[in-house]
Amino acid sequence: MTGLKITEYPAVVLAEVGAPVEQFDAELAKLCEDMFETMYAAEGVGLAAPQVGLGLRLFVMDCDGIKLVAANPEIVAEEGEQVGEEGCLSVGKIGAPLKRPMRVTLRAQDMQGNWYERTAEGLAARCFHHETDHCDGTLFIDRLTPLKRDMVKKKFQKQKKWG
Ligand code: NI
């Protein structure tokens, strides 16, 4: 396995809509393995391809007992709402409270290309939403109010300078 470099805000690839995953081969399996290793090393619960510099619709996650690979993910149902502290490996894990649906159904393909649906609640639902957003070029800070977004950006700049 190989640890990958995590792409950080404001890299352009983080703001782009990813291309669909079309090849379900050994190369994809290796990429997913490397993404899991990178995510665990960074103590994250989810990691999307744009976060390792690849403009692809793909993420891995291991959150709240749900471990999966999601290629070409879509959110097909959502209900309720939750407000919780959220952060992102591409923004220095600086947290801010953000509203997301409480219950989310994800539709995606596994590493073999088989379609599946998975419904989650709470933290795992937040993760489904956050990682699918990455595949659409959306960061959690894009969903914050301008004031909160500036606060996170400032903290991140400080962290990069002194960290
Ligand atoms: Ni993220």
mmCIF file of C-alpha atoms and ligand atoms in Angstrom:
data_model
loop_
_atom_site.group_PDB
_atom_site.id
_atom_site.type_symbol
_atom_site.label_atom_id
_atom_site.label_comp_id
_atom_site.label_asym_id
_atom_site.label_seq_id
_atom_site.Cartn_x
_atom_site.Cartn_y
_atom_site.Cartn_z
ATOM 1 C CA MET A 1 0.000 0.000 0.000
ATOM 2 C CA THR A 2 1.063 3.543 -0.625
ATOM 3 C CA GLY A 3 0.144 6.628 1.343
ATOM 4 C CA LEU A 4 -1.077 9.417 -0.913
ATOM 5 C CA LYS A 5 -0.662 13.145 -0.482
ATOM 6 C CA ILE A 6 -3.815 14.898 0.683
ATOM 7 C CA THR A 7 -4.858 17.786 -1.533
ATOM 8 C CA GLU A 8 -5.787 20.872 0.439
ATOM 9 C CA TYR A 9 -8.057 23.847 -0.097
ATOM 10 C CA PRO A 10 -7.909 25.912 -2.346
ATOM 11 C CA ALA A 11 -6.670 23.331 -4.919
ATOM 12 C CA VAL A 12 -8.746 23.579 -8.117
ATOM 13 C CA VAL A 13 -9.454 19.823 -8.245
ATOM 14 C CA LEU A 14 -11.464 20.153 -5.009
ATOM 15 C CA ALA A 15 -13.852 22.536 -6.754
ATOM 16 C CA GLU A 16 -14.392 20.443 -9.897
ATOM 17 C CA VAL A 17 -17.088 17.894 -10.679
ATOM 18 C CA GLY A 18 -15.369 14.515 -10.903
ATOM 19 C CA ALA A 19 -15.402 12.317 -14.000
ATOM 20 C CA PRO A 20 -17.332 9.033 -13.722
ATOM 21 C CA VAL A 21 -15.427 5.891 -12.747
ATOM 22 C CA GLU A 22 -15.596 3.601 -15.777
ATOM 23 C CA GLN A 23 -12.887 0.975 -15.236
ATOM 24 C CA PHE A 24 -13.498 -1.475 -12.396
ATOM 25 C CA ASP A 25 -10.101 -3.112 -12.526
ATOM 26 C CA ALA A 26 -6.997 -3.856 -10.471
ATOM 27 C CA GLU A 27 -5.882 -0.243 -10.787
ATOM 28 C CA LEU A 28 -9.095 0.950 -9.134
ATOM 29 C CA ALA A 29 -8.707 -1.658 -6.376
ATOM 30 C CA LYS A 30 -5.167 -0.431 -5.717
ATOM 31 C CA LEU A 31 -6.312 3.185 -5.653
ATOM 32 C CA CYS A 32 -9.043 2.348 -3.115
ATOM 33 C CA GLU A 33 -6.545 0.469 -0.957
ATOM 34 C CA ASP A 34 -4.202 3.473 -1.022
ATOM 35 C CA MET A 35 -7.080 5.836 -0.239
ATOM 36 C CA PHE A 36 -8.070 3.742 2.801
ATOM 37 C CA GLU A 37 -4.471 3.759 4.016
ATOM 38 C CA THR A 38 -4.234 7.530 3.524
ATOM 39 C CA MET A 39 -7.551 8.102 5.319
ATOM 40 C CA TYR A 40 -6.574 5.930 8.306
ATOM 41 C CA ALA A 41 -3.129 7.564 8.548
ATOM 42 C CA ALA A 42 -4.838 10.970 8.698
ATOM 43 C CA GLU A 43 -7.411 9.662 11.205
ATOM 44 C CA GLY A 44 -10.271 10.559 8.899
ATOM 45 C CA VAL A 45 -13.580 8.723 8.444
ATOM 46 C CA GLY A 46 -13.970 9.398 4.724
ATOM 47 C CA LEU A 47 -11.788 10.358 1.785
ATOM 48 C CA ALA A 48 -12.788 11.263 -1.771
ATOM 49 C CA ALA A 49 -10.633 11.003 -4.902
ATOM 50 C CA PRO A 50 -10.368 14.802 -5.429
ATOM 51 C CA GLN A 51 -8.716 14.909 -1.987
ATOM 52 C CA VAL A 52 -5.797 12.925 -3.409
ATOM 53 C CA GLY A 53 -5.683 15.079 -6.532
ATOM 54 C CA LEU A 54 -7.855 12.908 -8.791
ATOM 55 C CA GLY A 55 -10.939 14.359 -10.479
ATOM 56 C CA LEU A 56 -12.976 11.181 -10.128
ATOM 57 C CA ARG A 57 -16.373 10.345 -8.644
ATOM 58 C CA LEU A 58 -15.078 8.003 -5.978
ATOM 59 C CA PHE A 59 -14.803 7.885 -2.201
ATOM 60 C CA VAL A 60 -13.915 5.491 0.575
ATOM 61 C CA MET A 61 -15.266 5.652 4.095
ATOM 62 C CA ASP A 62 -15.114 3.864 7.422
ATOM 63 C CA CYS A 63 -17.482 5.665 9.728
ATOM 64 C CA ASP A 64 -19.742 4.528 12.535
ATOM 65 C CA GLY A 65 -19.451 0.840 11.563
ATOM 66 C CA ILE A 66 -19.985 1.427 7.835
ATOM 67 C CA LYS A 67 -16.958 0.672 5.683
ATOM 68 C CA LEU A 68 -17.377 0.975 1.926
ATOM 69 C CA VAL A 69 -16.109 2.066 -1.454
ATOM 70 C CA ALA A 70 -18.498 4.295 -3.416
ATOM 71 C CA ALA A 71 -17.914 4.852 -7.120
ATOM 72 C CA ASN A 72 -20.254 7.186 -8.984
ATOM 73 C CA PRO A 73 -22.155 8.005 -5.774
ATOM 74 C CA GLU A 74 -25.553 9.689 -5.699
ATOM 75 C CA ILE A 75 -27.774 10.622 -2.792
ATOM 76 C CA VAL A 76 -31.156 9.157 -3.767
ATOM 77 C CA ALA A 77 -33.123 9.937 -0.603
ATOM 78 C CA GLU A 78 -32.745 12.112 2.454
ATOM 79 C CA GLU A 79 -34.910 13.094 5.389
ATOM 80 C CA GLY A 80 -34.815 15.032 8.618
ATOM 81 C CA GLU A 81 -31.944 17.196 9.726
ATOM 82 C CA GLN A 82 -29.023 17.189 12.119
ATOM 83 C CA VAL A 83 -26.625 19.912 13.140
ATOM 84 C CA GLY A 84 -23.172 18.756 14.084
ATOM 85 C CA GLU A 85 -19.535 19.716 14.072
ATOM 86 C CA GLU A 86 -17.989 18.877 10.724
ATOM 87 C CA GLY A 87 -14.469 19.074 9.356
ATOM 88 C CA CYS A 88 -12.473 17.907 6.363
ATOM 89 C CA LEU A 89 -8.965 16.531 5.826
ATOM 90 C CA SER A 90 -8.545 19.020 2.960
ATOM 91 C CA VAL A 91 -9.279 21.956 5.268
ATOM 92 C CA GLY A 92 -7.016 21.004 8.159
ATOM 93 C CA LYS A 93 -9.839 19.253 10.080
ATOM 94 C CA ILE A 94 -11.034 22.614 11.368
ATOM 95 C CA GLY A 95 -14.566 22.094 12.606
ATOM 96 C CA ALA A 96 -17.693 24.143 12.174
ATOM 97 C CA PRO A 97 -21.333 23.305 12.907
ATOM 98 C CA LEU A 98 -23.213 22.361 9.759
ATOM 99 C CA LYS A 99 -26.761 21.209 9.042
ATOM 100 C CA ARG A 100 -27.149 17.963 7.064
ATOM 101 C CA PRO A 101 -29.986 15.474 6.586
ATOM 102 C CA MET A 102 -30.398 13.006 9.470
ATOM 103 C CA ARG A 103 -31.031 10.012 7.242
ATOM 104 C CA VAL A 104 -29.492 9.526 3.817
ATOM 105 C CA THR A 105 -29.659 6.804 1.162
ATOM 106 C CA LEU A 106 -26.578 6.446 -0.994
ATOM 107 C CA ARG A 107 -26.577 4.740 -4.389
ATOM 108 C CA ALA A 108 -23.154 3.816 -5.721
ATOM 109 C CA GLN A 109 -21.016 1.109 -7.310
ATOM 110 C CA ASP A 110 -18.584 -1.093 -5.435
ATOM 111 C CA MET A 111 -15.081 -1.943 -6.651
ATOM 112 C CA GLN A 112 -16.473 -4.634 -8.962
ATOM 113 C CA GLY A 113 -18.930 -2.204 -10.498
ATOM 114 C CA ASN A 114 -22.043 -3.623 -8.799
ATOM 115 C CA TRP A 115 -24.667 -1.025 -7.908
ATOM 116 C CA TYR A 116 -25.897 -0.956 -4.313
ATOM 117 C CA GLU A 117 -27.981 1.228 -2.024
ATOM 118 C CA ARG A 118 -27.165 1.885 1.592
ATOM 119 C CA THR A 119 -29.119 3.943 4.103
ATOM 120 C CA ALA A 120 -27.426 5.502 7.115
ATOM 121 C CA GLU A 121 -28.285 7.846 9.958
ATOM 122 C CA GLY A 122 -26.404 10.358 12.052
ATOM 123 C CA LEU A 123 -22.654 10.553 11.555
ATOM 124 C CA ALA A 124 -22.511 8.012 8.717
ATOM 125 C CA ALA A 125 -25.304 9.906 6.895
ATOM 126 C CA ARG A 126 -23.281 13.093 7.330
ATOM 127 C CA CYS A 127 -20.286 11.271 5.866
ATOM 128 C CA PHE A 128 -22.281 9.982 2.826
ATOM 129 C CA HIS A 129 -23.363 13.555 2.139
ATOM 130 C CA HIS A 130 -19.949 15.155 2.733
ATOM 131 C CA GLU A 131 -18.076 12.664 0.506
ATOM 132 C CA THR A 132 -20.669 12.753 -2.291
ATOM 133 C CA ASP A 133 -20.334 16.549 -2.164
ATOM 134 C CA HIS A 134 -16.580 16.166 -2.778
ATOM 135 C CA CYS A 135 -17.359 14.247 -5.978
ATOM 136 C CA ASP A 136 -19.478 17.230 -7.076
ATOM 137 C CA GLY A 137 -16.729 19.753 -6.308
ATOM 138 C CA THR A 138 -18.413 20.999 -3.141
ATOM 139 C CA LEU A 139 -16.577 21.430 0.161
ATOM 140 C CA PHE A 140 -18.300 21.649 3.532
ATOM 141 C CA ILE A 141 -17.146 25.261 3.800
ATOM 142 C CA ASP A 142 -19.192 26.033 0.673
ATOM 143 C CA ARG A 143 -22.280 25.154 2.714
ATOM 144 C CA LEU A 144 -21.418 27.463 5.622
ATOM 145 C CA THR A 145 -22.545 31.060 6.003
ATOM 146 C CA PRO A 146 -19.930 33.518 4.638
ATOM 147 C CA LEU A 147 -19.026 34.524 8.194
ATOM 148 C CA LYS A 148 -18.393 30.953 9.364
ATOM 149 C CA ARG A 149 -16.603 30.123 6.111
ATOM 150 C CA ASP A 150 -14.179 33.024 6.628
ATOM 151 C CA MET A 151 -13.588 31.884 10.194
ATOM 152 C CA VAL A 152 -12.626 28.371 9.041
ATOM 153 C CA LYS A 153 -10.421 29.748 6.245
ATOM 154 C CA LYS A 154 -8.589 32.043 8.666
ATOM 155 C CA LYS A 155 -7.987 29.232 11.148
ATOM 156 C CA PHE A 156 -6.750 27.029 8.319
ATOM 157 C CA GLN A 157 -4.327 29.710 7.093
ATOM 158 C CA LYS A 158 -3.001 30.113 10.615
ATOM 159 C CA GLN A 159 -2.629 26.358 11.027
ATOM 160 C CA LYS A 160 -0.669 26.115 7.768
ATOM 161 C CA LYS A 161 1.573 28.975 8.811
ATOM 162 C CA TRP A 162 2.345 27.739 12.308
ATOM 163 C CA GLY A 163 1.563 24.042 12.071
HETATM 164 NI NI NI B 1 -13.888 16.283 3.219
#
